[in-house]
Amino acid sequence: MTVSAPVLTRDVKRGDYLWLSDAMGEFTCDDKAEDKSCCWRQAAASRRLCRCVAGLRRTVPQADVRVIYNVRTPQDVIFADEWRNYPVTLVAENNVTEGFIAGRLTRELLAGVPDLASRTVMTCGPAPYMDWVEQEVKALGVTRFFKEKFFHPSSRSGDQRSEIHQTATGTRIYAPGWHHATGGAGKQ
């Protein structure tokens, strides 16, 4: 089965250059054995979240995990069949169908999560989305917050070439174009 994020199928065109890496944030449950977790995510990269939730369920069976999954439309839900196995709140901005809350993530929706302040909260999505979630949940008392990162600091140098850093081997490859995971594709 091939699964792709909308940014790949909508924005990336033949001839564009992509920057690929392993995850660089703290979006993993490997070192979090708390009984209560909450995950927010928007659009792409569901595989990581599915693995986190499944891993928590396996290693901490009594874990009370809550997931809020935000999408533009219900058709954007990746791994829809797998999400049926977990407590998930689905939020869609457009073309809402049964099982979805219409609109966007709001402070009221966040505040409705039972015992939110006592949970470990992890989020994945575009940087402005993650920043907003962080601000809101911290205002609601959350002290354990983690987010995914989509760029490597060394790729932000003044060099006109983009750096592709293969984190598994440390190999660096320079390319004349760029692609930012949250910003869209293009050529320089």
Coordinates of C-alpha atoms in Angstrom, one line a residue:
M1 CA 0.0 0.0 0.0
T2 CA 1.3 3.5 -0.8
V3 CA 0.3 6.3 1.4
S4 CA 1.4 9.9 0.8
A5 CA 0.8 13.2 2.4
P6 CA -1.2 15.8 0.5
V7 CA 1.9 18.1 0.4
L8 CA 3.7 15.4 -1.6
T9 CA 0.9 14.8 -4.1
R10 CA -0.3 18.4 -4.4
D11 CA 2.9 20.5 -4.1
V12 CA 5.8 18.5 -5.3
K13 CA 6.4 18.5 -9.0
R14 CA 8.8 16.7 -11.3
G15 CA 12.2 18.4 -11.1
D16 CA 11.7 19.7 -7.6
Y17 CA 14.3 18.8 -5.0
L18 CA 13.3 17.3 -1.6
W19 CA 15.0 17.4 1.7
L20 CA 14.6 14.2 3.6
S21 CA 15.6 13.3 7.1
D22 CA 14.7 11.1 10.1
A23 CA 12.5 12.8 12.7
M24 CA 14.4 15.5 14.6
G25 CA 11.9 16.4 17.3
E26 CA 10.9 14.8 20.6
F27 CA 7.8 13.2 19.1
T28 CA 8.3 9.7 20.4
C29 CA 6.8 7.7 23.2
D30 CA 9.9 5.5 23.7
D31 CA 10.9 7.5 26.8
K32 CA 7.5 8.4 28.0
A33 CA 5.9 5.9 30.3
E34 CA 3.2 8.1 31.7
D35 CA -0.3 6.7 32.1
K36 CA -1.9 9.7 30.4
S37 CA -0.9 11.2 27.1
C38 CA -2.5 13.4 24.5
C39 CA -1.5 13.8 20.9
W40 CA -2.5 16.5 18.5
R41 CA -1.6 16.3 14.8
Q42 CA -2.5 18.0 11.6
A43 CA -2.6 16.5 8.2
A44 CA 0.5 14.4 7.2
A45 CA 2.9 12.0 9.0
S46 CA 0.3 9.8 10.6
R47 CA 2.6 6.8 10.6
R48 CA 4.7 8.2 13.5
L49 CA 1.6 9.0 15.6
C50 CA 0.1 5.6 14.9
R51 CA 3.3 4.0 16.1
C52 CA 3.5 6.2 19.2
V53 CA -0.1 5.3 20.2
A54 CA 0.4 1.6 19.4
G55 CA 3.7 1.6 21.3
L56 CA 2.1 3.2 24.4
R57 CA -0.8 0.8 24.3
R58 CA 1.7 -2.1 24.1
T59 CA 4.1 -0.9 26.8
V60 CA 1.7 0.8 29.1
P61 CA -1.6 -1.1 28.6
Q62 CA -3.5 1.1 31.1
A63 CA -2.4 4.3 29.3
D64 CA -5.2 6.8 28.8
V65 CA -4.2 8.2 25.3
R66 CA -6.3 10.8 23.6
V67 CA -5.7 11.8 20.0
I68 CA -7.1 14.9 18.2
Y69 CA -6.5 14.6 14.5
N70 CA -7.0 17.8 12.4
V71 CA -7.5 17.7 8.6
R72 CA -8.8 19.9 5.9
T73 CA -11.3 17.3 4.7
P74 CA -12.2 13.8 6.0
Q75 CA -10.5 12.4 2.8
D76 CA -7.2 13.7 4.2
V77 CA -7.2 11.2 7.1
I78 CA -4.2 8.8 6.6
F79 CA -4.5 5.3 8.1
A80 CA -8.3 5.8 8.6
D81 CA -8.8 2.1 9.3
E82 CA -6.2 2.0 12.0
W83 CA -7.6 5.0 13.8
R84 CA -10.8 3.1 14.5
N85 CA -8.8 1.1 17.1
Y86 CA -8.0 4.1 19.2
P87 CA -9.9 6.9 21.0
V88 CA -9.6 9.7 18.4
T89 CA -11.4 13.0 18.0
L90 CA -11.5 13.8 14.3
V91 CA -11.7 17.5 13.3
A92 CA -12.2 18.6 9.7
E93 CA -12.4 22.1 8.3
N94 CA -14.4 21.2 5.1
N95 CA -16.8 18.6 3.8
V96 CA -17.5 17.3 7.3
T97 CA -19.0 13.8 7.4
E98 CA -20.3 11.6 10.3
G99 CA -17.7 11.2 13.1
F100 CA -16.0 14.6 12.5
I101 CA -16.2 17.8 14.4
A102 CA -16.6 20.8 12.0
G103 CA -14.0 23.5 12.1
R104 CA -10.5 23.9 13.6
L105 CA -8.9 23.0 16.8
T106 CA -10.0 25.5 19.5
R107 CA -9.1 26.3 23.0
E108 CA -12.5 24.9 24.0
L109 CA -11.8 21.6 22.4
L110 CA -8.4 21.4 24.1
A111 CA -9.9 22.3 27.5
G112 CA -12.4 19.4 27.0
V113 CA -9.7 16.8 27.2
P114 CA -10.1 15.1 30.7
D115 CA -7.2 15.9 33.0
L116 CA -5.3 17.8 30.3
A117 CA -2.9 19.5 32.7
S118 CA -1.7 16.1 34.0
R119 CA -1.0 14.7 30.5
T120 CA 2.1 14.5 28.4
V121 CA 1.1 16.4 25.2
M122 CA 2.8 15.8 21.8
T123 CA 2.0 17.6 18.6
C124 CA 2.9 17.3 15.0
G125 CA 2.1 19.6 12.1
P126 CA 3.2 22.9 10.5
A127 CA 5.3 25.1 12.8
P128 CA 2.6 27.7 13.4
Y129 CA 0.1 25.0 14.3
M130 CA 2.5 23.4 16.8
D131 CA 3.4 26.8 18.3
W132 CA -0.3 27.6 18.7
V133 CA -1.0 24.2 20.4
E134 CA 2.0 24.7 22.7
Q135 CA 0.8 28.2 23.7
E136 CA -2.7 27.1 24.4
V137 CA -2.0 23.8 26.3
K138 CA 0.6 25.5 28.5
A139 CA -2.0 28.2 29.3
L140 CA -4.3 25.4 30.3
G141 CA -1.6 24.0 32.7
V142 CA 0.3 21.4 30.6
T143 CA 3.9 21.1 31.8
R144 CA 5.1 18.2 29.6
F145 CA 4.9 19.2 26.0
F146 CA 6.8 17.8 23.0
K147 CA 6.7 18.6 19.3
E148 CA 8.1 17.3 16.0
K149 CA 10.6 19.3 14.1
F150 CA 10.8 19.5 10.3
F151 CA 14.2 21.1 9.7
H152 CA 17.8 20.7 10.7
P153 CA 19.5 23.9 12.0
S154 CA 22.5 23.3 9.7
S155 CA 20.2 23.6 6.7
R156 CA 19.6 27.2 7.6
S157 CA 23.1 28.5 6.7
G158 CA 23.8 31.4 4.3
D159 CA 25.0 28.9 1.6
Q160 CA 22.8 29.2 -1.5
R161 CA 22.8 25.4 -1.9
S162 CA 20.5 23.3 0.2
E163 CA 22.1 20.7 2.4
I164 CA 20.7 17.2 2.5
H165 CA 22.0 15.5 5.6
Q166 CA 21.4 11.8 5.8
T167 CA 21.2 11.3 9.5
A168 CA 21.8 7.6 9.5
T169 CA 25.2 7.8 7.9
G170 CA 26.1 11.4 8.3
T171 CA 26.5 11.8 4.6
R172 CA 25.9 15.4 3.2
I173 CA 24.7 16.0 -0.3
Y174 CA 24.2 19.6 -1.7
A175 CA 21.4 20.3 -4.1
P176 CA 20.6 23.5 -6.1
G177 CA 16.9 23.5 -5.1
W178 CA 14.9 23.0 -1.9
H179 CA 11.8 21.7 -0.3
H180 CA 10.6 22.4 3.2
A181 CA 8.2 19.8 4.6
T182 CA 5.8 22.4 5.9
G183 CA 6.2 25.1 3.2
G184 CA 5.9 23.5 -0.2
A185 CA 8.2 22.7 -3.0
G186 CA 10.0 24.9 -5.4
K187 CA 13.3 25.8 -7.2
Q188 CA 15.6 28.5 -6.2

